[in-house]
Short mmCIF file of N, CA and C in Angstrom, two decimals:
data_model
loop_
_atom_site.label_atom_id
_atom_site.label_comp_id
_atom_site.label_asym_id
_atom_site.label_seq_id
_atom_site.Cartn_x
_atom_site.Cartn_y
_atom_site.Cartn_z
N MET A 5 30.48 -63.73 -74.53
CA MET A 5 31.10 -62.27 -73.21
C MET A 5 31.81 -63.22 -72.89
N SER A 6 32.94 -62.00 -72.85
CA SER A 6 34.17 -62.12 -72.33
C SER A 6 34.74 -61.72 -70.42
N ILE A 7 35.52 -62.88 -70.84
CA ILE A 7 35.81 -61.39 -69.02
C ILE A 7 36.49 -60.23 -68.58
N PRO A 8 35.99 -59.54 -68.17
CA PRO A 8 36.56 -58.36 -68.46
C PRO A 8 38.37 -58.30 -67.93
N LYS A 9 39.20 -57.40 -68.42
CA LYS A 9 39.79 -57.20 -68.42
C LYS A 9 40.45 -56.62 -66.84
N ASN A 10 39.66 -55.70 -67.01
CA ASN A 10 40.01 -54.72 -65.08
C ASN A 10 39.40 -55.43 -63.61
N ALA A 11 40.40 -56.94 -64.02
CA ALA A 11 39.00 -57.63 -62.54
C ALA A 11 39.33 -56.44 -61.07
N PRO A 12 39.13 -57.20 -59.99
CA PRO A 12 38.83 -56.34 -59.18
C PRO A 12 39.90 -56.49 -58.37
N ALA A 13 40.63 -56.12 -57.38
CA ALA A 13 41.51 -56.91 -56.28
C ALA A 13 41.56 -57.55 -55.14
N SER A 14 39.84 -58.18 -54.91
CA SER A 14 38.95 -58.86 -53.78
C SER A 14 37.68 -58.95 -54.39
N VAL A 15 37.12 -59.99 -54.08
CA VAL A 15 35.72 -60.44 -54.60
C VAL A 15 34.84 -61.66 -53.67
N ARG A 16 34.04 -61.28 -53.03
CA ARG A 16 33.15 -61.48 -51.71
C ARG A 16 33.09 -63.16 -51.86
N ILE A 17 33.35 -64.09 -51.47
CA ILE A 17 33.04 -65.25 -51.37
C ILE A 17 32.74 -66.14 -52.26
N ASP A 18 30.67 -65.13 -51.91
CA ASP A 18 29.68 -65.75 -52.34
C ASP A 18 28.91 -65.23 -54.08
N ALA A 19 29.76 -63.52 -54.13
CA ALA A 19 29.56 -63.61 -55.63
C ALA A 19 30.44 -64.22 -56.14
N TRP A 20 31.89 -64.69 -56.16
CA TRP A 20 32.74 -65.13 -56.41
C TRP A 20 32.43 -66.77 -56.85
N LEU A 21 31.93 -67.52 -56.17
CA LEU A 21 31.23 -69.14 -56.20
C LEU A 21 29.61 -68.57 -57.06
N TRP A 22 28.83 -67.36 -57.32
CA TRP A 22 27.62 -66.90 -58.88
C TRP A 22 28.65 -66.66 -59.73
N SER A 23 29.63 -66.82 -59.95
CA SER A 23 30.09 -66.25 -60.66
C SER A 23 30.12 -67.01 -61.98
N ILE A 24 30.95 -68.17 -61.26
CA ILE A 24 31.73 -69.19 -61.68
C ILE A 24 30.65 -70.29 -62.11
N ARG A 25 29.06 -69.77 -61.11
CA ARG A 25 28.72 -70.82 -62.19
C ARG A 25 28.90 -72.27 -60.17
N ALA A 26 29.05 -72.22 -59.86
CA ALA A 26 29.34 -73.17 -58.39
C ALA A 26 27.33 -73.35 -58.35
N TYR A 27 26.88 -71.81 -58.35
CA TYR A 27 26.08 -72.21 -57.49
C TYR A 27 25.03 -71.37 -58.78
N LYS A 28 23.19 -71.52 -58.29
CA LYS A 28 22.50 -71.14 -59.29
C LYS A 28 22.29 -69.45 -59.12
N THR A 29 22.16 -68.92 -58.01
CA THR A 29 22.05 -67.65 -57.62
C THR A 29 23.08 -67.15 -56.42
N ARG A 30 22.80 -66.33 -56.30
CA ARG A 30 23.79 -65.98 -55.20
C ARG A 30 23.06 -66.16 -53.75
N SER A 31 22.42 -66.23 -53.36
CA SER A 31 21.81 -66.06 -52.89
C SER A 31 21.12 -67.62 -51.76
N VAL A 32 21.90 -68.67 -52.64
CA VAL A 32 22.32 -70.27 -52.72
C VAL A 32 23.62 -70.31 -52.23
N ALA A 33 24.31 -69.25 -52.62
CA ALA A 33 25.75 -69.38 -52.38
C ALA A 33 26.42 -68.31 -51.02
N THR A 34 24.98 -68.01 -50.91
CA THR A 34 25.69 -66.92 -48.96
C THR A 34 24.58 -67.86 -48.44
N ALA A 35 23.97 -68.79 -48.58
CA ALA A 35 23.31 -69.74 -47.79
C ALA A 35 24.08 -71.08 -47.10
N ALA A 36 24.84 -71.36 -48.45
CA ALA A 36 25.32 -72.21 -48.48
C ALA A 36 26.65 -72.35 -47.12
N CYS A 37 27.39 -70.50 -47.46
CA CYS A 37 28.24 -70.57 -46.45
C CYS A 37 27.72 -70.47 -45.50
N ARG A 38 27.13 -69.34 -44.81
CA ARG A 38 26.10 -70.12 -43.59
C ARG A 38 25.83 -71.48 -42.84
N ALA A 39 26.52 -72.23 -43.93
CA ALA A 39 25.57 -73.43 -43.15
C ALA A 39 26.88 -74.03 -43.03
N GLY A 40 27.49 -73.98 -43.64
CA GLY A 40 29.27 -73.84 -43.47
C GLY A 40 28.96 -75.21 -44.47
N HIS A 41 28.48 -75.00 -45.35
CA HIS A 41 29.31 -76.30 -46.80
C HIS A 41 30.34 -75.57 -47.78
N VAL A 42 30.88 -74.48 -47.29
CA VAL A 42 31.56 -74.10 -47.97
C VAL A 42 32.92 -73.56 -47.47
N LYS A 43 34.68 -74.28 -47.35
CA LYS A 43 35.74 -73.97 -46.72
C LYS A 43 36.62 -73.37 -47.75
N LEU A 44 37.23 -71.79 -47.10
CA LEU A 44 38.17 -71.47 -47.42
C LEU A 44 39.64 -70.94 -47.23
N ASN A 45 40.81 -72.43 -48.08
CA ASN A 45 41.62 -72.63 -47.23
C ASN A 45 41.21 -73.30 -45.80
N ASP A 46 40.51 -74.52 -46.04
CA ASP A 46 40.12 -75.34 -45.00
C ASP A 46 40.27 -74.65 -43.83
N ALA A 47 39.60 -73.68 -43.84
CA ALA A 47 38.77 -72.82 -42.85
C ALA A 47 37.82 -72.45 -43.35
N ASN A 48 37.28 -72.28 -42.17
CA ASN A 48 34.80 -71.86 -42.83
C ASN A 48 34.47 -70.89 -43.03
N ALA A 49 33.70 -70.71 -44.24
CA ALA A 49 34.03 -68.78 -44.80
C ALA A 49 32.79 -68.54 -44.68
N LYS A 50 33.07 -67.16 -44.04
CA LYS A 50 31.18 -66.65 -44.01
C LYS A 50 31.71 -66.09 -45.48
N ALA A 51 30.28 -65.61 -45.90
CA ALA A 51 29.67 -65.43 -47.38
C ALA A 51 30.59 -64.07 -47.92
N ALA A 52 30.94 -62.90 -46.01
CA ALA A 52 31.61 -61.47 -46.62
C ALA A 52 32.98 -62.08 -47.28
N HIS A 53 33.78 -63.61 -47.25
CA HIS A 53 35.05 -63.29 -46.79
C HIS A 53 35.00 -62.74 -48.51
N THR A 54 36.97 -62.48 -48.95
CA THR A 54 37.28 -62.13 -50.24
C THR A 54 38.35 -62.90 -50.83
N VAL A 55 37.71 -63.50 -51.31
CA VAL A 55 39.24 -64.52 -52.05
C VAL A 55 39.65 -64.10 -53.47
N VAL A 56 41.57 -64.37 -52.81
CA VAL A 56 42.47 -63.54 -54.05
C VAL A 56 42.44 -65.08 -54.79
N PRO A 57 43.59 -64.31 -56.33
CA PRO A 57 43.72 -65.99 -57.07
C PRO A 57 44.63 -66.86 -55.78
N GLY A 58 44.73 -67.33 -55.63
CA GLY A 58 45.97 -68.61 -55.60
C GLY A 58 44.83 -69.54 -53.43
N ASP A 59 43.63 -68.96 -54.19
CA ASP A 59 42.92 -69.10 -52.52
C ASP A 59 42.81 -70.59 -53.36
N THR A 60 42.01 -71.58 -51.82
CA THR A 60 41.76 -73.18 -52.35
C THR A 60 40.12 -73.14 -52.25
N ILE A 61 39.17 -73.55 -52.57
CA ILE A 61 37.88 -73.31 -52.07
C ILE A 61 37.26 -74.86 -51.73
N ARG A 62 36.40 -75.27 -50.84
CA ARG A 62 36.04 -76.53 -50.53
C ARG A 62 34.92 -76.32 -51.08
N VAL A 63 33.90 -76.78 -51.79
CA VAL A 63 32.17 -76.81 -51.47
C VAL A 63 31.59 -77.84 -51.42
N ARG A 64 31.19 -78.32 -51.47
CA ARG A 64 30.19 -79.24 -49.94
C ARG A 64 28.92 -79.44 -51.48
N GLN A 65 28.90 -80.75 -52.39
CA GLN A 65 27.73 -80.43 -53.26
C GLN A 65 26.78 -81.83 -52.39
N PRO A 66 26.07 -81.52 -52.89
CA PRO A 66 25.82 -83.32 -53.04
C PRO A 66 26.30 -84.49 -53.02
N GLY A 67 27.12 -85.54 -52.18
CA GLY A 67 27.30 -86.12 -52.69
C GLY A 67 29.34 -86.47 -52.72
N TYR A 68 29.64 -84.88 -52.67
CA TYR A 68 30.92 -85.08 -53.14
C TYR A 68 31.34 -83.71 -53.00
N ASP A 69 32.78 -83.08 -52.31
CA ASP A 69 33.09 -81.71 -52.08
C ASP A 69 33.74 -81.92 -53.20
N ARG A 70 33.78 -80.57 -53.74
CA ARG A 70 34.65 -79.88 -55.15
C ARG A 70 35.37 -79.32 -53.92
N ILE A 71 36.81 -79.01 -55.35
CA ILE A 71 37.81 -78.31 -54.79
C ILE A 71 38.20 -77.28 -56.34
N LEU A 72 38.13 -76.14 -55.22
CA LEU A 72 38.23 -75.21 -57.07
C LEU A 72 40.34 -74.43 -55.96
N GLU A 73 40.72 -74.04 -57.07
CA GLU A 73 41.37 -72.71 -56.55
C GLU A 73 41.44 -72.08 -57.37
N VAL A 74 41.36 -70.94 -57.38
CA VAL A 74 40.78 -69.11 -58.14
C VAL A 74 42.64 -68.73 -58.61
N ARG A 75 41.60 -68.30 -60.11
CA ARG A 75 42.93 -68.28 -61.07
C ARG A 75 43.10 -66.89 -61.25
N ARG A 76 41.42 -66.29 -61.28
CA ARG A 76 41.44 -64.85 -61.98
C ARG A 76 40.16 -65.12 -60.94
N LEU A 77 39.54 -63.46 -60.82
CA LEU A 77 38.45 -62.83 -60.09
C LEU A 77 37.40 -62.02 -60.85
N ILE A 78 35.93 -63.04 -60.87
CA ILE A 78 35.17 -62.36 -61.65
C ILE A 78 33.97 -61.58 -60.35
N ASN A 79 32.76 -60.50 -60.56
CA ASN A 79 32.50 -60.82 -59.21
C ASN A 79 30.85 -60.67 -60.34
N LYS A 80 30.46 -60.34 -61.51
CA LYS A 80 29.35 -60.26 -62.92
C LYS A 80 29.32 -62.30 -63.25
N ARG A 81 28.81 -62.33 -64.06
CA ARG A 81 28.13 -63.27 -64.34
C ARG A 81 28.41 -63.88 -65.92
N VAL A 82 29.19 -64.98 -65.56
CA VAL A 82 29.53 -64.40 -67.34
C VAL A 82 29.37 -66.33 -68.26
N GLY A 83 29.46 -66.16 -69.24
CA GLY A 83 28.94 -67.61 -70.57
C GLY A 83 29.91 -68.80 -69.14
N ALA A 84 29.54 -69.90 -69.27
CA ALA A 84 30.22 -71.31 -68.82
C ALA A 84 31.04 -71.10 -69.02
N GLU A 85 31.70 -70.73 -70.49
CA GLU A 85 33.18 -70.99 -70.91
C GLU A 85 33.89 -70.62 -70.30
N ALA A 86 33.68 -69.30 -70.11
CA ALA A 86 34.44 -67.92 -69.94
C ALA A 86 35.03 -68.34 -67.77
N ALA A 87 33.84 -68.83 -67.29
CA ALA A 87 34.21 -69.03 -66.57
C ALA A 87 35.00 -70.45 -65.68
N SER A 88 34.99 -71.26 -66.98
CA SER A 88 36.06 -72.31 -66.45
C SER A 88 37.87 -71.86 -66.31
N HIS A 89 37.34 -70.82 -66.92
CA HIS A 89 39.42 -69.95 -67.02
C HIS A 89 39.59 -69.31 -66.06
N CYS A 90 38.16 -68.92 -65.00
CA CYS A 90 38.86 -68.64 -63.79
C CYS A 90 38.70 -69.43 -62.46
N PHE A 91 39.41 -70.92 -62.72
CA PHE A 91 39.33 -71.45 -61.30
C PHE A 91 39.96 -72.74 -61.95
N THR A 92 40.92 -73.60 -61.47
CA THR A 92 41.26 -74.83 -61.89
C THR A 92 40.53 -75.55 -60.85
N ASP A 93 39.85 -77.19 -61.30
CA ASP A 93 38.89 -77.66 -60.97
C ASP A 93 40.44 -79.19 -60.55
N HIS A 94 39.87 -79.42 -59.05
CA HIS A 94 40.96 -80.38 -57.93
C HIS A 94 40.87 -81.77 -57.41
N THR A 95 39.26 -81.39 -58.33
CA THR A 95 38.48 -82.13 -57.55
C THR A 95 38.96 -84.23 -57.86
N PRO A 96 38.91 -84.86 -57.16
CA PRO A 96 38.74 -86.22 -57.60
C PRO A 96 38.29 -86.76 -57.88
N ALA A 97 38.03 -88.12 -59.33
CA ALA A 97 37.29 -88.38 -59.64
C ALA A 97 36.02 -89.51 -58.67
N ARG A 98 35.06 -89.26 -58.61
CA ARG A 98 33.65 -89.85 -58.04
C ARG A 98 34.10 -91.55 -58.63
N PRO A 99 34.44 -92.48 -56.98
CA PRO A 99 34.35 -93.26 -57.91
C PRO A 99 32.83 -94.02 -58.22
N ALA A 100 33.18 -94.81 -58.83
CA ALA A 100 31.39 -95.08 -59.64
C ALA A 100 31.06 -96.70 -58.82
N LEU A 101 29.25 -96.19 -58.63
CA LEU A 101 28.53 -97.31 -57.78
C LEU A 101 28.60 -98.53 -58.12
N PRO A 102 28.95 -99.55 -57.11
CA PRO A 102 28.24 -100.58 -57.59
C PRO A 102 27.18 -101.59 -58.19
N ALA A 103 26.92 -102.24 -58.93
CA ALA A 103 26.21 -102.12 -59.57
C ALA A 103 25.37 -102.95 -58.80
N LEU A 104 24.16 -103.65 -58.22
CA LEU A 104 24.03 -104.51 -57.84
C LEU A 104 23.21 -105.17 -58.73
N GLY A 105 23.58 -106.73 -58.00
CA GLY A 105 23.27 -107.66 -58.46
C GLY A 105 22.03 -108.67 -58.32
N LEU A 106 20.78 -106.94 -58.41
CA LEU A 106 19.43 -108.50 -58.29
C LEU A 106 19.18 -108.41 -59.90
N PRO A 107 18.19 -108.48 -59.80
CA PRO A 107 17.58 -109.29 -61.08
C PRO A 107 16.81 -107.68 -61.40
N GLN A 108 16.53 -107.76 -62.32
CA GLN A 108 15.65 -107.11 -62.99
C GLN A 108 14.43 -107.30 -64.32
N ARG A 109 13.41 -106.97 -63.75
CA ARG A 109 11.86 -107.36 -64.60
C ARG A 109 11.75 -106.90 -65.52
N ASP A 110 11.77 -107.17 -66.65
CA ASP A 110 11.14 -106.81 -68.20
C ASP A 110 9.48 -106.35 -67.11
N ARG A 111 10.00 -105.28 -68.29
CA ARG A 111 8.89 -104.18 -68.66
C ARG A 111 7.70 -104.59 -69.30
N GLY A 112 7.13 -103.88 -68.48
CA GLY A 112 5.43 -104.48 -68.71
C GLY A 112 4.56 -105.52 -68.25
N THR A 113 5.17 -106.98 -67.92
CA THR A 113 5.09 -107.58 -67.20
C THR A 113 4.62 -108.13 -65.72
N GLY A 114 4.08 -106.93 -65.46
CA GLY A 114 2.92 -106.49 -64.13
C GLY A 114 3.86 -107.03 -62.74
N ARG A 115 2.70 -107.31 -61.54
CA ARG A 115 3.31 -107.91 -60.17
C ARG A 115 3.79 -109.03 -60.19
N PRO A 116 5.27 -108.93 -59.61
CA PRO A 116 5.60 -110.83 -59.35
C PRO A 116 4.35 -111.50 -58.50
N THR A 117 4.13 -112.25 -59.31
CA THR A 117 3.22 -113.28 -58.74
C THR A 117 4.36 -114.31 -57.79
N LYS A 118 3.81 -114.82 -56.40
CA LYS A 118 4.05 -115.11 -55.32
C LYS A 118 5.71 -116.43 -55.67
N LYS A 119 5.56 -116.67 -56.65
CA LYS A 119 6.58 -117.64 -56.81
C LYS A 119 7.98 -116.65 -57.26
N ASP A 120 7.87 -116.16 -58.38
CA ASP A 120 8.60 -114.61 -58.44
C ASP A 120 8.80 -114.28 -57.21
N ARG A 121 7.83 -113.68 -56.35
CA ARG A 121 8.73 -112.87 -55.16
C ARG A 121 9.61 -114.21 -54.30
N ARG A 122 9.38 -115.64 -53.65
CA ARG A 122 10.06 -116.28 -53.23
C ARG A 122 11.34 -116.61 -54.11
N ASP A 123 11.33 -116.67 -54.96
CA ASP A 123 12.74 -116.56 -55.99
C ASP A 123 13.17 -115.52 -55.98
N MET A 124 12.78 -114.22 -55.93
CA MET A 124 14.01 -113.29 -55.85
C MET A 124 14.24 -113.10 -54.01
N ASP A 125 14.02 -113.48 -53.18
CA ASP A 125 14.35 -113.59 -51.80
C ASP A 125 15.34 -114.70 -51.57
N LYS A 126 14.91 -115.30 -52.24
CA LYS A 126 16.51 -116.99 -52.40
C LYS A 126 17.56 -116.04 -53.01
N LEU A 127 17.58 -115.45 -53.58
CA LEU A 127 18.82 -114.64 -54.78
C LEU A 127 19.21 -114.66 -53.56
N ARG A 128 18.30 -113.06 -52.96
CA ARG A 128 18.57 -111.59 -52.47
C ARG A 128 19.51 -112.35 -51.31
N THR A 129 18.70 -113.88 -50.23
CA THR A 129 19.60 -114.53 -48.88
C THR A 129 20.45 -115.40 -49.29
N GLU A 130 20.86 -115.34 -50.76
CA GLU A 130 21.84 -116.66 -50.75
C GLU A 130 23.67 -116.16 -50.25
N ASP A 131 23.64 -114.75 -50.10
CA ASP A 131 24.74 -114.62 -49.88
C ASP A 131 25.04 -114.31 -48.99
#
């Protein structure tokens, strides 16, 4: 499915976020706007705010913020490949989680013995 050629002049922000697949349903996108998780050009956005090409949208997602620039307007949900042409993603790369230095027990070895637990506690408190 391709993007319709006769794009609208403006689209509601909740409908646009649903159309580009930032949210699974339009009601979830509306709820995110109500909760203050969506900012349009660095200002809180209500669900009925309209977007135009060139606008910057910041969407709070679990663990990070996604920064999107509107390139093309759509108000109907399209395929993921077609939706990717409607925005530019300016989200910075997420930092990798630091690896914990805790030892891992082999699967199937059962519960640690009292001696094993003491050894693990010793390793944790040496830092």
